[in-house]
Coordinates of C-alpha atoms and ligand atoms in Angstrom, one line a residue:
M219 CA -68.4 212.0 70.4
N220 CA -69.7 212.3 74.0
T221 CA -72.9 210.6 73.1
V222 CA -72.2 207.1 74.3
I223 CA -72.3 207.3 78.0
T224 CA -72.9 203.8 79.3
E225 CA -74.3 202.9 82.7
D226 CA -70.8 201.7 83.6
I227 CA -69.4 205.2 82.9
R228 CA -72.2 206.8 84.9
G229 CA -71.5 204.5 87.8
M230 CA -67.8 205.4 87.7
Y231 CA -68.6 209.1 87.8
E232 CA -71.0 208.5 90.7
K233 CA -68.2 206.6 92.5
L234 CA -66.0 209.7 92.0
G235 CA -68.7 211.8 93.6
I236 CA -70.7 213.3 90.6
S237 CA -74.4 213.2 91.2
P238 CA -76.7 211.8 88.5
E239 CA -78.4 215.2 88.1
L240 CA -75.1 217.0 87.4
Q241 CA -74.2 214.2 85.0
D242 CA -77.4 214.6 83.1
R243 CA -77.1 218.3 82.8
A244 CA -73.5 218.1 81.7
G245 CA -74.4 215.4 79.2
K246 CA -76.9 217.7 77.4
L247 CA -74.4 220.6 77.3
L248 CA -71.7 218.3 75.8
E249 CA -74.1 217.3 73.0
E250 CA -74.4 220.9 72.2
L251 CA -70.7 221.4 72.2
S252 CA -70.0 218.5 69.9
P253 CA -69.6 220.6 66.6
R254 CA -67.3 222.9 68.4
F255 CA -65.2 220.0 69.7
S256 CA -64.9 218.6 66.2
K257 CA -63.2 221.9 65.1
I258 CA -60.7 221.6 67.9
D259 CA -60.0 218.0 66.9
A260 CA -59.3 219.2 63.3
I261 CA -56.7 221.7 64.6
A262 CA -55.1 218.9 66.7
E263 CA -55.1 216.6 63.7
Y264 CA -53.3 219.2 61.5
N265 CA -50.8 220.0 64.3
Q266 CA -50.2 216.3 65.0
M267 CA -49.2 215.9 61.3
K268 CA -47.1 219.0 61.4
V269 CA -45.1 217.6 64.3
I270 CA -44.7 214.2 62.8
H271 CA -43.6 215.7 59.5
A272 CA -40.9 217.7 61.3
M273 CA -39.7 214.7 63.2
Q274 CA -39.5 212.6 60.0
K275 CA -37.7 215.4 58.2
Q276 CA -35.1 215.5 60.9
H277 CA -34.7 211.7 60.9
V278 CA -35.4 211.5 64.6
S279 CA -34.1 208.2 65.8
E280 CA -33.8 206.1 69.0
T281 CA -30.2 207.2 69.5
D282 CA -31.4 210.8 69.8
F283 CA -32.8 210.1 73.2
I284 CA -29.4 209.2 74.8
P285 CA -28.6 211.2 77.9
T286 CA -25.6 213.5 77.9
T287 CA -23.8 215.1 80.9
G288 CA -21.1 217.6 81.7
Y289 CA -20.6 220.2 79.0
G290 CA -22.9 218.4 76.6
Y291 CA -20.7 218.9 73.5
N292 CA -22.0 217.2 70.3
D293 CA -25.4 216.5 71.8
I294 CA -27.0 215.3 68.6
G295 CA -30.4 214.6 70.1
R296 CA -30.6 218.0 71.6
D297 CA -29.6 219.8 68.4
K298 CA -32.1 217.7 66.4
L299 CA -34.9 218.5 68.8
E300 CA -34.2 222.2 68.3
A301 CA -34.4 221.6 64.6
V302 CA -37.7 219.9 65.1
Y303 CA -39.1 222.9 67.0
A304 CA -37.8 225.3 64.3
D305 CA -39.4 223.2 61.5
T306 CA -42.7 222.9 63.3
F307 CA -42.8 226.6 64.0
H308 CA -41.5 227.5 60.5
C309 CA -38.6 229.5 61.8
E310 CA -34.8 229.4 61.4
D311 CA -33.6 228.2 64.8
A312 CA -34.6 227.4 68.3
L313 CA -33.2 226.8 71.8
V314 CA -35.0 224.0 73.7
R315 CA -33.3 223.3 77.0
P316 CA -33.8 221.9 80.4
Q317 CA -31.4 224.7 81.6
I318 CA -34.2 227.1 80.8
L319 CA -36.1 226.8 84.1
S320 CA -39.5 228.2 83.4
G321 CA -41.5 230.5 81.1
T322 CA -40.3 233.6 83.0
H323 CA -36.7 232.4 82.5
A324 CA -37.2 231.9 78.8
L325 CA -38.6 235.4 78.5
T326 CA -35.8 236.8 80.6
V327 CA -33.0 235.1 78.6
A328 CA -34.6 236.4 75.4
L329 CA -35.0 240.0 76.6
F330 CA -31.4 240.1 78.1
G331 CA -30.2 238.3 75.0
V332 CA -31.2 241.1 72.6
L333 CA -31.5 244.3 74.7
R334 CA -28.4 246.5 75.6
P335 CA -28.0 249.5 77.9
G336 CA -29.9 252.5 76.6
D337 CA -32.3 250.4 74.5
V338 CA -36.0 250.6 74.9
M339 CA -38.4 247.7 75.3
L340 CA -42.0 248.6 74.2
S341 CA -44.9 246.4 75.4
V342 CA -47.8 246.9 72.9
A343 CA -50.7 245.4 74.8
G344 CA -50.5 246.7 78.4
K345 CA -48.4 245.4 81.2
P346 CA -46.9 241.9 80.7
Y347 CA -47.4 238.9 82.9
D348 CA -46.8 239.6 86.6
T349 CA -43.6 237.7 87.0
L350 CA -42.0 240.1 84.5
D351 CA -42.4 243.1 86.8
D352 CA -39.1 242.3 88.5
V353 CA -37.4 241.3 85.3
I354 CA -38.3 244.6 83.7
G355 CA -37.6 246.4 87.0
L356 CA -41.0 248.1 87.4
H357 CA -40.0 248.3 91.0
P358 CA -36.3 248.8 91.7
T359 CA -34.9 245.2 91.5
S360 CA -31.3 244.2 91.5
G361 CA -30.3 242.6 88.2
S362 CA -33.5 243.8 86.3
L363 CA -33.4 245.2 82.8
A364 CA -33.8 248.7 84.4
D365 CA -30.8 248.0 86.6
F366 CA -28.8 247.5 83.4
G367 CA -30.1 250.7 81.9
V368 CA -32.8 249.3 79.6
K369 CA -35.9 251.5 79.4
Y370 CA -39.4 250.3 79.4
R371 CA -42.5 251.8 77.7
Q372 CA -46.0 250.5 77.4
V373 CA -49.0 251.1 75.2
D374 CA -52.2 250.3 77.0
M375 CA -55.0 248.5 75.1
L376 CA -58.2 250.2 74.1
D377 CA -61.1 248.8 76.3
G378 CA -59.1 245.6 76.8
K379 CA -59.9 244.5 73.3
T380 CA -57.8 246.1 70.6
I381 CA -54.2 247.4 70.3
D382 CA -54.2 251.2 70.5
Y383 CA -52.6 251.7 67.0
E384 CA -52.6 255.6 67.3
A385 CA -50.6 255.4 70.6
L386 CA -48.4 252.6 69.1
K387 CA -47.5 254.7 66.1
Q388 CA -46.5 257.5 68.4
A389 CA -44.4 255.1 70.6
L390 CA -42.6 253.7 67.6
T391 CA -41.2 257.1 66.8
D392 CA -38.9 256.5 69.8
K393 CA -37.4 253.5 67.8
P394 CA -37.7 250.9 70.6
K395 CA -35.2 248.0 70.0
V396 CA -37.8 245.5 71.1
V397 CA -41.5 245.4 70.5
Y398 CA -43.1 243.0 72.9
L399 CA -46.5 241.2 72.9
Q400 CA -48.0 238.6 75.1
R401 CA -50.3 236.3 73.1
S402 CA -52.3 235.0 76.1
K403 CA -54.2 237.3 78.3
G404 CA -52.7 235.5 81.3
Y405 CA -54.5 236.9 84.3
E406 CA -55.4 240.3 82.8
A407 CA -58.9 241.3 81.9
R408 CA -58.4 241.5 78.2
H409 CA -58.8 239.0 75.4
S410 CA -56.0 236.7 74.0
F411 CA -54.6 237.5 70.6
S412 CA -55.1 235.2 67.6
V413 CA -52.1 234.7 65.4
E414 CA -53.9 236.7 62.7
E415 CA -54.2 239.7 65.1
I416 CA -50.5 239.3 65.9
G417 CA -49.8 239.3 62.1
A418 CA -51.6 242.6 61.8
M419 CA -49.6 244.1 64.6
V420 CA -46.3 242.8 63.0
S421 CA -47.2 244.5 59.6
F422 CA -48.0 247.8 61.4
V423 CA -44.7 247.8 63.3
R424 CA -42.7 246.8 60.2
E425 CA -44.2 249.7 58.3
H426 CA -43.4 252.3 61.0
H427 CA -40.2 250.9 62.4
P428 CA -38.6 248.1 60.2
E429 CA -35.6 247.4 62.5
A430 CA -37.7 246.6 65.6
I431 CA -37.1 243.1 67.0
I432 CA -40.7 241.8 67.5
M433 CA -40.9 239.3 70.4
V434 CA -44.0 237.3 71.5
D435 CA -44.6 235.6 74.9
N436 CA -46.2 232.5 73.5
C437 CA -47.0 230.8 76.9
Y438 CA -50.3 228.8 76.7
G439 CA -50.6 229.6 73.0
E440 CA -48.8 226.8 71.3
F441 CA -51.0 224.5 69.1
T442 CA -54.2 226.3 69.9
Q443 CA -54.3 227.3 66.2
T444 CA -52.7 225.7 63.2
I445 CA -50.2 228.6 62.9
E446 CA -47.9 230.2 65.4
P447 CA -46.6 233.8 65.8
T448 CA -43.4 232.8 63.9
D449 CA -45.7 232.1 60.9
V450 CA -46.6 235.8 60.7
G451 CA -43.2 237.4 60.9
V452 CA -42.5 237.5 64.6
D453 CA -38.7 237.5 65.2
L454 CA -38.6 235.6 68.5
M455 CA -41.2 233.7 70.5
M456 CA -40.8 232.1 73.9
G457 CA -42.6 229.5 76.0
S458 CA -42.5 227.0 78.8
L459 CA -42.2 223.3 78.5
I460 CA -44.3 222.6 81.5
K461 CA -47.1 224.2 79.6
N462 CA -48.4 223.3 76.0
P463 CA -45.3 222.2 74.1
G464 CA -44.1 219.8 76.8
G465 CA -47.3 217.8 76.4
G466 CA -47.4 217.1 80.1
L467 CA -44.3 214.9 79.9
A468 CA -41.5 217.4 80.0
P469 CA -40.3 217.6 83.7
I470 CA -38.7 221.1 83.2
G471 CA -37.7 223.4 80.4
G472 CA -38.3 226.3 78.1
Y473 CA -37.8 227.3 74.5
I474 CA -36.9 230.3 72.4
A475 CA -37.6 230.1 68.6
G476 CA -37.2 232.5 65.7
K477 CA -34.6 234.2 63.6
K478 CA -31.1 232.6 63.8
K479 CA -29.2 235.7 64.6
Y480 CA -31.5 236.5 67.6
V481 CA -31.6 232.9 68.8
E482 CA -27.8 233.0 68.8
M483 CA -27.8 236.2 70.9
C484 CA -30.1 234.4 73.4
A485 CA -27.8 231.4 73.4
N486 CA -24.9 233.6 74.4
R487 CA -27.0 234.9 77.2
M488 CA -28.2 231.5 78.3
S489 CA -24.7 230.0 78.5
C490 CA -21.8 232.4 77.7
P491 CA -20.6 234.5 74.8
G492 CA -18.5 232.1 72.7
L493 CA -20.2 229.0 73.9
G494 CA -23.7 229.7 72.8
K495 CA -25.7 226.7 71.8
E496 CA -22.7 224.3 71.9
V497 CA -23.0 223.6 75.6
G498 CA -25.8 222.3 77.8
P499 CA -26.3 218.6 78.4
N500 CA -29.7 217.1 78.0
L501 CA -29.4 215.2 81.3
G502 CA -31.8 212.5 80.1
T503 CA -34.7 214.8 79.4
L504 CA -34.9 214.2 75.7
T505 CA -37.3 211.3 75.6
S506 CA -39.8 213.3 77.5
F507 CA -39.1 216.4 75.4
Y508 CA -39.6 214.6 72.1
Q509 CA -42.5 212.5 73.2
G510 CA -44.2 215.5 75.0
F511 CA -43.9 217.6 71.8
F512 CA -45.3 214.7 69.9
L513 CA -48.3 214.5 72.2
A514 CA -48.7 218.3 72.7
P515 CA -51.3 218.8 69.9
T516 CA -53.8 216.4 71.4
V517 CA -53.0 217.4 75.0
V518 CA -53.7 221.0 74.1
A519 CA -57.0 220.0 72.4
G520 CA -58.1 218.2 75.5
A521 CA -57.3 221.2 77.7
I522 CA -59.2 223.6 75.4
K523 CA -62.2 221.3 75.4
G524 CA -62.0 221.3 79.2
A525 CA -61.9 225.1 79.3
I526 CA -64.9 225.4 76.9
F527 CA -66.9 222.8 78.9
A528 CA -66.1 224.7 82.1
A529 CA -67.4 227.9 80.5
R530 CA -70.6 226.2 79.3
L531 CA -71.4 224.4 82.5
Y532 CA -70.9 227.5 84.7
E533 CA -72.9 229.6 82.3
D534 CA -75.7 227.1 82.6
Y535 CA -75.6 227.6 86.4
N536 CA -75.7 231.3 85.8
F537 CA -72.1 232.2 86.8
D538 CA -70.0 234.8 85.0
V539 CA -67.3 233.3 82.9
V540 CA -64.5 234.7 80.7
P541 CA -64.2 233.8 77.9
S542 CA -67.7 232.7 77.2
S543 CA -68.4 229.2 75.9
K544 CA -68.9 230.7 72.4
E545 CA -65.7 232.7 72.0
E546 CA -62.7 231.5 70.0
R547 CA -59.8 230.2 72.1
Y548 CA -56.2 231.2 71.6
D549 CA -55.0 229.9 75.0
L550 CA -56.0 227.5 77.7
I551 CA -57.1 229.7 80.5
Q552 CA -60.8 229.8 81.7
S553 CA -62.0 232.1 84.5
V554 CA -65.1 231.8 86.6
I555 CA -66.0 235.0 88.4
F556 CA -67.6 234.1 91.8
H557 CA -67.9 237.6 93.4
N558 CA -67.2 235.8 96.7
P559 CA -64.2 234.0 98.3
E560 CA -66.1 230.8 99.2
G561 CA -66.8 230.1 95.5
V562 CA -63.1 230.4 94.5
C563 CA -62.2 228.0 97.4
A564 CA -64.9 225.5 96.6
F565 CA -63.9 225.5 92.9
C566 CA -60.2 224.8 93.8
R567 CA -61.2 222.1 96.3
G568 CA -63.2 220.4 93.5
V569 CA -60.3 220.5 91.0
Q570 CA -57.9 219.2 93.6
A571 CA -60.3 216.4 94.5
A572 CA -60.2 215.3 90.8
A573 CA -56.5 214.9 90.6
A574 CA -54.7 211.6 90.2
V575 CA -51.9 212.9 92.5
D576 CA -52.7 214.4 95.9
S577 CA -56.5 214.3 95.5
Y578 CA -56.9 213.8 99.2
V579 CA -55.4 217.1 100.3
T580 CA -57.5 220.3 100.9
P581 CA -56.1 223.5 99.3
E582 CA -56.1 226.6 101.5
P583 CA -55.3 230.2 100.6
W584 CA -51.8 231.3 101.6
D585 CA -49.5 234.3 101.2
M586 CA -47.4 233.4 98.2
P587 CA -44.3 235.5 97.6
G588 CA -44.8 238.1 95.0
Y589 CA -48.6 238.4 95.3
D590 CA -50.5 241.1 97.0
A591 CA -53.3 238.9 98.3
P592 CA -53.5 235.3 99.6
V593 CA -53.8 232.8 96.8
I594 CA -55.5 229.4 96.7
M595 CA -54.2 226.8 94.3
A596 CA -55.3 223.4 93.2
A597 CA -52.4 221.5 91.8
G598 CA -52.4 217.7 92.0
A599 CA -49.7 217.3 89.4
F600 CA -47.1 214.8 88.3
V601 CA -44.7 217.7 87.6
Q602 CA -44.6 220.4 90.3
G603 CA -46.3 223.6 89.2
S604 CA -47.2 222.2 85.7
S605 CA -50.2 224.1 84.4
I606 CA -50.7 221.9 81.3
E607 CA -51.9 219.5 84.0
L608 CA -55.3 220.0 85.5
S609 CA -54.9 223.0 87.8
A610 CA -56.8 226.0 89.2
D611 CA -56.0 229.0 91.3
G612 CA -57.4 232.3 92.5
P613 CA -56.3 235.3 94.5
M614 CA -58.4 236.1 97.5
K615 CA -59.5 239.6 96.4
P616 CA -62.5 241.0 94.5
P617 CA -64.0 240.1 92.1
Y618 CA -63.0 236.6 93.3
V619 CA -62.0 234.9 90.1
A620 CA -61.0 231.2 89.9
Y621 CA -58.7 230.5 87.0
F622 CA -58.8 227.0 85.5
Q623 CA -56.4 225.4 83.0
G624 CA -54.9 222.2 81.7
G625 CA -55.8 218.6 81.8
I626 CA -53.5 216.1 80.1
T627 CA -56.5 214.2 78.8
W628 CA -60.0 215.6 77.9
Y629 CA -61.5 213.1 80.3
H630 CA -59.5 214.3 83.2
A631 CA -60.3 217.9 82.4
K632 CA -64.0 216.9 82.2
L633 CA -63.8 215.3 85.6
G634 CA -62.1 218.3 87.1
V635 CA -64.8 220.6 85.8
L636 CA -67.6 218.3 87.2
K637 CA -65.9 217.9 90.6
S638 CA -65.5 221.7 90.9
M639 CA -69.2 222.2 90.0
Q640 CA -70.3 219.5 92.4
E641 CA -68.3 221.1 95.2
V642 CA -69.8 224.5 94.4
L643 CA -73.3 223.1 94.4
D644 CA -72.8 221.1 97.6
C645 CA -71.6 224.2 99.4
G646 CA -74.7 226.1 98.2
I647 CA -72.7 228.8 96.5
K648 CA -74.7 231.1 94.3
S649 CA -73.6 233.1 91.3
G650 CA -73.6 236.4 93.2
K651 CA -74.8 238.2 90.1
Ligands
PLP193 C1 -47.1 231.0 82.7 C2 -46.8 232.3 81.9 C3 -45.6 233.0 82.0 C4 -44.6 232.6 83.0 O1 -44.2 231.2 83.0 P1 -43.6 230.5 84.3 O2 -43.3 229.2 83.9 O3 -44.8 230.6 85.3 O4 -42.5 231.3 84.8 C5 -45.5 234.1 81.3 N1 -46.4 234.5 80.4 C6 -47.6 233.9 80.3 C7 -48.6 234.4 79.4 C8 -47.8 232.8 81.0 O5 -49.0 232.1 80.9

């Protein structure tokens, strides 16, 4: 697949600042990765057919893209899109809305949708994604779940790899209302869960506490496999449209999918009790939502190839990477551990320089609200903050890790990886091992 690199292509890469030596080295590694990439293409092909099948079944038509405003009553295109999501994810119902502002917001709507004062939320794989600290109320926060009297418990993972089933069994005796799992490792030092592993967790929980509502944070996970958490009995899953399922086209949005009765509870929280799913205009977002969902399987495949290529190239230059180029992928995030701040900065400068938008700006570390160390970010994106687009970031603290994700096309992801490596090499940065 990557075998035909013509002199024209080489010349173009050189124009973009990639040395012939780096091109040669990368070319050899890509030959090696070719069988792996074929498997990713097969997953994308299956998922592409799955999405098309769902769209055909729902009779998606041109008139479904018509913008609505105001209350958004009788928004047929919006309702049909939600049916397309539910069909694709093999579940009963879904909410897919521009009024859901981010991944964190989707998770928040879902948690507040089903939890009531006095209930317990149990996280089964350690602490959830950082932005949920305030939502749960790990520190006193006005309007948090804790503020509303919802209790939080957590089962830590065994050596970052497996769920601690002994501790989980114990924690289930408390009859938590919600059992919560994050599919992607996010920025934690653990592995990401395959849908099969999630299925095993679901069976275990059902055996010991059949009434639990099992919820999965599916951010970055969609379309990385041919099945999703809802295929293995999860009650609700949530995600962001400026990650995988928006296919790079959605300008905003989030989704919640799963059992009808729980989606309804979430709809009552998203809008109001009594109005539920009936309100919420699409404001002209539907063309991008439909088309983005249609493109998402191949976009995700390109981003996964980029992550694997990054792992392989940095391994070849003796850097520490997580996951390794050999490991299976259940999300899009690749980390390179530099053990020094200069490496993280050079990496991010390279990724920024590969962007189609804002390639000429130089990212610098800054004190972002909510983080305990300055963070550097490379984000030359069409949609602000979109991390399905080529992006990278890293906190300025040991062990100095650069996180890399996205790329709407494989070729752009490839350029991003090469530009980062070139910058790291040009700055004389060593692996620090
Ligand atoms: C991105 C992400 C979130 C939060 O999504 P935002 O859109 O940044 O609010 C939550 N969980 C995981 C695993 C994520 O990757």
